[in-house]
Short mmCIF file of C-alpha atoms in Angstrom, two decimals:
data_model
loop_
_atom_site.label_atom_id
_atom_site.label_comp_id
_atom_site.label_asym_id
_atom_site.label_seq_id
_atom_site.Cartn_x
_atom_site.Cartn_y
_atom_site.Cartn_z
CA MET B 1 0.08 -0.11 0.10
CA THR B 2 0.90 3.85 -0.47
CA ASP B 3 2.39 5.28 2.34
CA GLU B 4 -0.01 7.47 3.82
CA THR B 5 1.78 8.71 7.25
CA TRP B 6 2.57 12.02 5.71
CA MET B 7 -1.07 12.54 5.26
CA GLU B 8 -1.89 11.79 9.00
CA THR B 9 0.69 13.73 10.21
CA GLU B 10 -0.44 16.68 8.53
CA LEU B 11 -3.98 16.08 9.32
CA ALA B 12 -2.91 15.97 13.16
CA GLN B 13 -1.34 19.28 12.84
CA LEU B 14 -4.41 20.86 11.32
CA ARG B 15 -6.53 19.05 13.83
CA ALA B 16 -4.09 20.66 16.56
CA GLN B 17 -4.65 24.08 14.95
CA GLY B 18 -8.43 23.99 14.96
CA LEU B 19 -8.44 23.72 11.28
CA GLU B 20 -9.17 20.07 10.38
CA ARG B 21 -12.41 20.02 8.39
CA GLN B 22 -15.03 16.99 8.38
CA LEU B 23 -17.87 15.85 6.76
CA GLN B 24 -21.31 16.09 8.86
CA VAL B 25 -24.53 14.36 7.41
CA MET B 26 -27.40 16.52 7.98
CA PRO B 27 -31.18 15.42 8.26
CA ASP B 28 -32.36 17.87 6.23
CA ALA B 29 -30.92 21.34 4.37
CA GLY B 30 -33.72 24.08 5.30
CA GLY B 31 -33.47 27.06 7.21
CA VAL B 32 -35.05 25.18 10.07
CA LEU B 33 -34.29 21.51 10.86
CA MET B 34 -35.20 18.77 13.16
CA LEU B 35 -31.91 17.69 14.97
CA ASP B 36 -31.35 15.22 17.36
CA GLY B 37 -35.34 15.36 18.25
CA ARG B 38 -34.92 19.18 18.69
CA ARG B 39 -36.08 22.32 16.29
CA VAL B 40 -32.69 23.98 15.13
CA LEU B 41 -32.33 27.21 13.28
CA ASN B 42 -29.96 26.64 10.34
CA PHE B 43 -27.71 29.63 9.71
CA SER B 44 -25.58 27.73 7.18
CA SER B 45 -27.55 27.43 4.19
CA ASN B 46 -27.35 29.32 1.17
CA ASP B 47 -30.76 28.81 0.11
CA TYR B 48 -31.38 32.57 0.57
CA LEU B 49 -35.12 32.69 -0.56
CA GLY B 50 -36.30 29.46 0.42
CA LEU B 51 -36.41 28.34 -3.38
CA ALA B 52 -34.76 25.05 -2.79
CA ARG B 53 -38.32 23.32 -1.59
CA ALA B 54 -40.34 25.78 -3.11
CA PRO B 55 -43.47 23.43 -4.76
CA ALA B 56 -43.28 25.17 -8.03
CA VAL B 57 -39.68 24.73 -8.26
CA LEU B 58 -40.01 20.92 -7.39
CA GLU B 59 -42.79 20.43 -9.74
CA ALA B 60 -40.25 22.33 -12.40
CA ALA B 61 -37.75 19.75 -11.85
CA ALA B 62 -39.93 16.96 -12.02
CA ALA B 63 -41.25 17.92 -15.24
CA ALA B 64 -37.58 18.41 -16.58
CA LEU B 65 -37.07 14.67 -15.41
CA ARG B 66 -39.77 13.10 -16.80
CA CYS B 67 -39.32 14.80 -20.16
CA TRP B 68 -35.72 14.79 -20.67
CA GLY B 69 -34.37 12.19 -17.98
CA ALA B 70 -32.05 12.32 -15.25
CA GLY B 71 -29.00 13.30 -16.82
CA ALA B 72 -27.95 15.47 -20.11
CA THR B 73 -25.45 12.05 -20.93
CA ALA B 74 -23.04 14.18 -22.96
CA SER B 75 -20.74 17.16 -22.99
CA ARG B 76 -22.83 20.27 -24.22
CA LEU B 77 -20.55 20.15 -27.38
CA VAL B 78 -21.44 16.55 -28.44
CA VAL B 79 -25.28 15.85 -27.83
CA GLY B 80 -25.50 17.31 -24.18
CA THR B 81 -27.33 20.63 -25.00
CA LEU B 82 -30.90 20.00 -24.52
CA PRO B 83 -33.94 22.20 -25.24
CA CYS B 84 -34.35 23.18 -21.66
CA HIS B 85 -30.48 24.21 -21.66
CA ALA B 86 -31.26 26.77 -24.19
CA GLU B 87 -33.92 27.90 -22.74
CA LEU B 88 -32.46 28.48 -19.46
CA GLU B 89 -29.39 30.43 -21.12
CA THR B 90 -32.05 32.55 -22.83
CA ARG B 91 -33.94 33.24 -19.44
CA LEU B 92 -30.67 33.92 -17.60
CA ALA B 93 -29.41 36.43 -20.26
CA GLN B 94 -32.67 38.25 -20.11
CA PHE B 95 -32.60 38.01 -16.31
CA LYS B 96 -29.50 39.73 -16.11
CA GLY B 97 -29.82 42.13 -18.75
CA TYR B 98 -27.16 40.75 -21.03
CA ALA B 99 -27.18 39.65 -24.38
CA ALA B 100 -26.19 36.03 -23.77
CA ALA B 101 -25.41 33.35 -20.91
CA LEU B 102 -23.53 30.14 -20.84
CA VAL B 103 -24.36 27.59 -17.88
CA PHE B 104 -21.66 25.60 -16.37
CA GLY B 105 -21.73 22.57 -13.95
CA SER B 106 -21.04 24.72 -10.88
CA GLY B 107 -20.16 28.36 -9.79
CA TYR B 108 -16.69 27.04 -9.24
CA LEU B 109 -16.35 25.95 -12.63
CA ALA B 110 -17.91 28.83 -14.31
CA ASN B 111 -15.18 31.31 -12.51
CA VAL B 112 -12.46 28.83 -13.23
CA GLY B 113 -13.42 28.36 -16.95
CA ALA B 114 -14.29 31.99 -17.66
CA VAL B 115 -11.05 33.44 -15.85
CA SER B 116 -8.58 30.88 -17.69
CA ALA B 117 -10.10 31.36 -20.95
CA LEU B 118 -9.99 35.32 -21.00
CA VAL B 119 -5.97 35.61 -20.17
CA GLY B 120 -2.97 33.66 -20.59
CA ARG B 121 0.72 33.63 -19.61
CA HIS B 122 1.57 37.14 -20.73
CA ASP B 123 -1.35 38.88 -19.33
CA ARG B 124 -2.47 39.75 -15.81
CA VAL B 125 -5.00 39.22 -13.58
CA LEU B 126 -5.88 41.91 -10.71
CA ALA B 127 -7.82 40.29 -8.00
CA ASP B 128 -9.32 41.64 -4.75
CA LYS B 129 -7.68 40.39 -1.85
CA LEU B 130 -11.02 38.68 -0.52
CA ALA B 131 -11.67 37.56 -3.98
CA HIS B 132 -13.35 33.68 -4.20
CA ALA B 133 -11.12 30.89 -4.26
CA SER B 134 -12.45 29.70 -7.83
CA LEU B 135 -11.50 33.01 -8.98
CA LEU B 136 -8.02 32.80 -7.90
CA ASP B 137 -7.87 28.73 -9.24
CA GLY B 138 -8.76 30.17 -12.62
CA ALA B 139 -6.07 33.02 -12.54
CA THR B 140 -3.51 30.24 -11.44
CA LEU B 141 -4.75 27.93 -14.05
CA SER B 142 -4.40 30.63 -16.89
CA ARG B 143 -0.77 31.15 -16.11
CA ALA B 144 -1.48 34.90 -16.13
CA ALA B 145 0.51 37.11 -13.68
CA ILE B 146 -1.67 37.41 -10.56
CA HIS B 147 -1.54 41.07 -8.70
CA ARG B 148 -3.74 41.02 -5.46
CA PHE B 149 -5.15 44.92 -4.65
CA GLN B 150 -6.12 45.79 -1.12
CA HIS B 151 -10.11 44.77 -0.25
CA ASN B 152 -12.13 47.29 -2.12
CA ASP B 153 -9.31 49.57 -2.55
CA VAL B 154 -9.90 51.24 -5.69
CA ASP B 155 -6.92 53.41 -5.61
CA HIS B 156 -4.51 50.24 -5.26
CA LEU B 157 -6.38 48.92 -7.97
CA LEU B 158 -5.71 52.15 -10.11
CA ARG B 159 -1.82 51.99 -9.49
CA LEU B 160 -1.77 48.30 -10.67
CA LEU B 161 -3.75 48.87 -13.80
CA ARG B 162 -1.16 51.73 -14.52
CA GLN B 163 1.59 49.19 -14.40
CA LYS B 164 0.40 47.57 -17.21
CA PRO B 165 2.75 46.06 -19.88
CA ALA B 166 1.95 47.31 -23.33
CA SER B 167 1.34 43.80 -24.48
CA ALA B 168 -0.55 42.61 -21.91
CA ARG B 169 -4.71 42.12 -21.26
CA ASP B 170 -5.73 43.04 -18.01
CA LEU B 171 -8.55 41.19 -16.02
CA ILE B 172 -10.06 42.79 -12.87
CA ILE B 173 -12.06 40.03 -10.63
CA THR B 174 -13.95 40.84 -7.63
CA GLU B 175 -17.11 39.79 -6.06
CA SER B 176 -20.16 41.94 -5.55
CA VAL B 177 -21.22 40.82 -2.23
CA PHE B 178 -18.31 38.98 -0.50
CA SER B 179 -19.06 35.75 0.47
CA MET B 180 -17.42 35.67 3.89
CA ASP B 181 -17.83 39.36 5.05
CA GLY B 182 -21.04 40.13 3.60
CA ASP B 183 -19.98 43.53 2.11
CA LEU B 184 -20.26 45.00 -1.17
CA ALA B 185 -17.60 45.88 -3.79
CA PRO B 186 -17.61 49.41 -4.79
CA LEU B 187 -18.58 48.49 -8.21
CA ARG B 188 -19.08 51.88 -9.87
CA ASP B 189 -15.76 52.89 -9.21
CA ILE B 190 -14.08 49.57 -10.21
CA ALA B 191 -16.39 49.86 -13.36
CA ARG B 192 -15.14 53.36 -14.01
CA VAL B 193 -11.30 52.61 -13.51
CA ALA B 194 -11.71 49.43 -15.77
CA GLN B 195 -12.90 51.14 -18.56
CA GLU B 196 -10.50 54.17 -18.14
CA GLN B 197 -7.44 51.61 -18.42
CA GLY B 198 -9.08 49.43 -20.83
CA ALA B 199 -9.23 46.42 -18.49
CA MET B 200 -11.88 43.46 -18.70
CA LEU B 201 -14.03 43.26 -15.58
CA LEU B 202 -15.60 40.01 -14.47
CA VAL B 203 -17.75 40.32 -11.40
CA ASP B 204 -18.89 37.05 -9.26
CA GLU B 205 -22.43 37.75 -8.28
CA ALA B 206 -22.70 34.21 -6.68
CA HIS B 207 -24.54 36.27 -3.47
CA ALA B 208 -26.04 38.59 -4.97
CA THR B 209 -28.07 36.99 -7.82
CA GLY B 210 -31.47 36.20 -6.49
CA VAL B 211 -31.27 38.79 -3.68
CA TRP B 212 -30.15 42.34 -4.71
CA GLY B 213 -31.20 44.55 -7.33
CA PRO B 214 -34.69 44.74 -8.89
CA GLY B 215 -36.37 41.32 -8.99
CA GLY B 216 -33.32 39.91 -7.96
CA THR B 217 -30.90 40.54 -11.17
CA GLY B 218 -28.22 41.22 -8.82
CA LEU B 219 -25.76 44.36 -7.75
CA ILE B 220 -25.07 44.86 -11.42
CA GLY B 221 -28.54 45.25 -12.22
CA GLU B 222 -29.34 47.49 -9.28
CA LEU B 223 -26.59 49.82 -10.53
CA ARG B 224 -27.13 49.44 -14.04
CA LEU B 225 -23.52 48.28 -14.86
CA GLN B 226 -24.26 45.78 -17.41
CA GLN B 227 -22.40 47.96 -20.31
CA ALA B 228 -19.67 48.45 -18.07
CA VAL B 229 -19.07 44.81 -16.44
CA SER B 230 -18.11 42.86 -19.55
CA VAL B 231 -18.35 39.20 -17.66
CA ALA B 232 -21.12 38.69 -15.02
CA MET B 233 -20.71 35.16 -13.05
CA GLY B 234 -23.79 33.74 -11.10
CA THR B 235 -24.68 30.73 -9.35
CA LEU B 236 -27.73 28.58 -9.61
CA SER B 237 -27.28 26.71 -6.21
CA LYS B 238 -27.73 29.73 -3.51
CA ALA B 239 -30.91 32.07 -3.87
CA LEU B 240 -32.24 30.06 -7.09
CA GLY B 241 -32.21 26.94 -4.65
CA ALA B 242 -30.58 24.35 -7.42
CA TYR B 243 -27.31 23.66 -8.43
CA GLY B 244 -25.11 24.99 -11.48
CA GLY B 245 -23.28 28.12 -12.64
CA PHE B 246 -23.32 30.60 -15.44
CA ILE B 247 -21.50 33.59 -17.10
CA ALA B 248 -23.45 36.40 -18.72
CA GLY B 249 -22.24 38.73 -21.30
CA SER B 250 -22.19 39.32 -24.99
CA GLU B 251 -22.64 36.93 -27.57
CA THR B 252 -18.92 37.07 -28.77
CA LEU B 253 -18.00 36.19 -24.98
CA LYS B 254 -20.56 33.28 -25.21
CA ARG B 255 -18.84 31.91 -28.28
CA TRP B 256 -15.54 32.12 -26.89
CA LEU B 257 -16.13 30.29 -23.64
CA VAL B 258 -17.99 27.55 -25.69
CA ASN B 259 -14.43 27.18 -27.57
CA ARG B 260 -11.89 27.76 -24.76
CA ALA B 261 -13.51 27.27 -21.21
CA ARG B 262 -12.32 23.72 -20.54
CA PRO B 263 -14.62 22.96 -17.63
CA PHE B 264 -17.24 23.92 -20.15
CA ILE B 265 -15.72 21.99 -22.97
CA PHE B 266 -15.04 18.80 -20.97
CA SER B 267 -17.84 18.38 -18.53
CA THR B 268 -21.40 16.56 -19.11
CA GLY B 269 -24.09 19.07 -19.33
CA LEU B 270 -26.02 20.13 -16.21
CA PRO B 271 -28.70 17.58 -15.41
CA PRO B 272 -32.27 18.39 -16.75
CA PRO B 273 -34.07 18.33 -13.48
CA CYS B 274 -31.23 21.15 -11.82
CA VAL B 275 -32.27 23.19 -15.29
CA GLY B 276 -35.85 22.84 -14.54
CA ALA B 277 -35.56 23.76 -10.94
CA VAL B 278 -34.09 26.81 -11.87
CA LEU B 279 -36.57 27.63 -14.58
CA GLY B 280 -39.20 27.28 -11.87
CA ALA B 281 -37.01 29.50 -9.72
CA LEU B 282 -36.98 32.51 -12.25
CA ASP B 283 -40.57 31.96 -12.37
CA VAL B 284 -41.39 32.39 -8.73
CA LEU B 285 -38.80 35.37 -8.74
CA LYS B 286 -40.84 36.87 -11.67
CA LYS B 287 -44.28 36.71 -9.91
CA ASN B 288 -42.80 37.67 -6.30
CA PRO B 289 -39.98 40.32 -7.12
CA GLY B 290 -39.77 41.71 -3.62
CA MET B 291 -38.39 38.58 -2.06
CA GLY B 292 -34.78 39.86 -2.19
CA ALA B 293 -35.60 43.27 -0.58
CA ASP B 294 -37.78 41.53 1.98
CA LEU B 295 -34.74 39.19 2.78
CA LEU B 296 -32.24 42.10 3.16
CA ARG B 297 -34.82 44.21 5.52
CA ARG B 298 -34.82 41.09 7.95
CA ALA B 299 -31.13 40.75 7.82
CA ASP B 300 -30.60 44.48 8.48
CA ALA B 301 -32.70 44.27 11.48
CA PHE B 302 -31.05 40.96 12.92
CA ARG B 303 -27.25 42.41 12.15
CA GLN B 304 -28.56 45.55 13.96
CA ARG B 305 -29.74 43.44 17.21
CA LEU B 306 -26.11 41.75 17.01
CA GLN B 307 -24.24 44.91 16.72
CA ALA B 308 -26.25 46.27 19.55
CA SER B 309 -25.14 43.28 21.70
CA GLY B 310 -21.32 44.16 20.98
CA PHE B 311 -21.02 41.33 18.19
CA ASN B 312 -18.40 42.41 15.66
CA THR B 313 -20.23 42.02 12.16
CA GLY B 314 -17.55 43.54 10.20
CA SER B 315 -18.62 45.76 7.12
CA SER B 316 -21.83 43.58 6.20
CA VAL B 317 -24.72 44.93 4.70
CA SER B 318 -26.19 41.87 3.27
CA GLN B 319 -28.08 38.65 4.04
CA ILE B 320 -24.43 37.19 4.75
CA VAL B 321 -23.74 38.26 8.48
CA PRO B 322 -20.38 37.23 10.12
CA VAL B 323 -19.76 36.98 13.74
CA ILE B 324 -16.02 37.76 13.95
CA ILE B 325 -14.29 35.87 16.96
CA GLY B 326 -10.65 35.84 15.75
CA ASP B 327 -9.34 32.86 17.41
CA ASN B 328 -10.04 29.59 15.81
CA GLN B 329 -10.64 27.56 19.24
CA LYS B 330 -12.68 29.89 20.81
CA MET B 331 -14.80 30.07 17.58
CA LEU B 332 -15.16 26.54 17.32
CA ALA B 333 -16.29 26.27 21.06
CA PHE B 334 -18.82 29.12 20.66
CA ALA B 335 -20.21 27.16 17.45
CA ARG B 336 -20.62 23.76 19.62
CA ARG B 337 -22.24 25.70 22.24
CA LEU B 338 -24.82 27.25 19.82
CA ARG B 339 -25.61 24.10 18.45
CA ASP B 340 -26.63 22.90 21.60
CA HIS B 341 -28.99 25.98 22.27
CA GLY B 342 -30.51 25.12 18.79
CA ILE B 343 -28.47 27.34 16.66
CA LEU B 344 -26.54 25.83 13.52
CA ALA B 345 -23.70 28.19 12.34
CA ALA B 346 -21.11 27.74 9.90
CA ALA B 347 -17.74 27.82 11.57
CA ILE B 348 -15.12 29.62 8.94
CA ARG B 349 -11.62 29.31 9.67
CA PRO B 350 -8.40 30.00 7.58
CA PRO B 351 -7.56 29.68 4.77
CA THR B 352 -11.01 30.31 3.68
CA VAL B 353 -10.45 33.46 5.86
CA PRO B 354 -7.51 35.51 6.83
CA ALA B 355 -5.55 34.64 9.88
CA GLY B 356 -6.93 36.05 13.14
CA THR B 357 -10.34 36.40 11.75
CA ALA B 358 -12.14 32.97 12.64
CA ARG B 359 -15.84 33.68 12.64
CA LEU B 360 -19.34 32.23 12.42
CA ARG B 361 -20.98 33.12 8.93
CA LEU B 362 -24.74 33.71 9.53
CA SER B 363 -26.77 33.16 6.44
CA VAL B 364 -30.13 34.70 6.81
CA THR B 365 -32.77 33.22 4.39
CA LEU B 366 -36.58 33.72 4.19
CA GLU B 367 -37.13 30.45 5.91
CA HIS B 368 -36.37 32.39 9.30
CA THR B 369 -39.01 34.43 10.67
CA CYS B 370 -38.48 37.60 12.58
CA GLU B 371 -39.38 35.75 15.76
CA ASP B 372 -36.65 33.10 14.61
CA LEU B 373 -34.27 35.86 14.21
CA ASN B 374 -35.11 37.62 17.47
CA ARG B 375 -34.71 34.44 19.10
CA ALA B 376 -31.26 33.52 17.59
CA ALA B 377 -30.12 37.21 18.37
CA GLU B 378 -30.72 36.42 22.19
CA ILE B 379 -29.29 32.99 22.36
CA LEU B 380 -26.31 34.19 20.54
CA THR B 381 -25.80 37.06 22.96
CA ASN B 382 -26.65 34.77 26.11
CA THR B 383 -23.93 32.18 24.75
CA ALA B 384 -21.12 34.72 24.01
CA ARG B 385 -21.60 36.04 27.42
CA GLU B 386 -21.08 32.47 28.75
CA GLU B 387 -18.22 31.82 26.94
CA CYS B 388 -16.89 35.31 28.06
CA LEU B 389 -16.78 36.78 24.26
CA LEU B 390 -18.77 39.68 24.91
#
């Protein structure tokens, strides 16, 4: 057998630092769970609008399953593009306000595929310091030079842009709503300097799609920046409640990605039930365009209660509310105590977040009532005081 002692040694080191990750089998995935016979509020889900189990979404998924089967059976470039894929891409383009859209197997694959297809070894990627790992992995695979600008620091970005070699293409990558901090990118300013300096701009709207903007079109849509943001990425697995990812942009961009984005070329098409579910979710959003605004109001009230208790919620202004503890072990102990009290919260540690900023990442969803959120704030406050964290 292969010697795996090196793995055990490194895993032991991670365990000692409070950094070893383990899988947990959960009985359900909704905003409210029955866990060990108790009602538990789940703040670890990204199903922001509660659409993953919405009847209209489930029926649309079932209809697609009956019509086209369980799988696409081949890559999109062979025979894996079905009528439902074409319909979804048309709907997503219209939804986001772009000429075209291309669906990938996941949000991760969409980012990796787009970034690695748009730049190469003679080009540059300018990435926000807190940009998602999938964006950075795409940059690494592209072999472009990677430059990181300080989080949301447009002046630093501009200084880097002005250092551009004459023959290089520049690609700026950022999130619109940051996944671990819940704050917003200064998109207007970033788009302005991108246009001034002739750089491409890719914006990851994973946590904005479905929540921000008119009818959930995203922060790009809210700010009407479609002409300035040349590449818009979104997921189908968060507010839209299913699975997959997509890139929206021009028809030329879509054709380029079809020919150059390796995660698209070498992957089987998204399963029809997932496609049907997203089409159903888009229908629900069209009929209920205020869902995202309702969620943001609830999250704002919840965040204000936590701040009033003395919690550090960083710069969050979204449905993602971090409770920053700092120390890994203290944060893990806090998460365990909260679970005992009926609160399930994601414990986020390095390398997902910078060292010294371990936190609970609380995702507010429409499945959490105002009463649930008030109760959660009270439990968080009382438990933190018991743990001497406040």
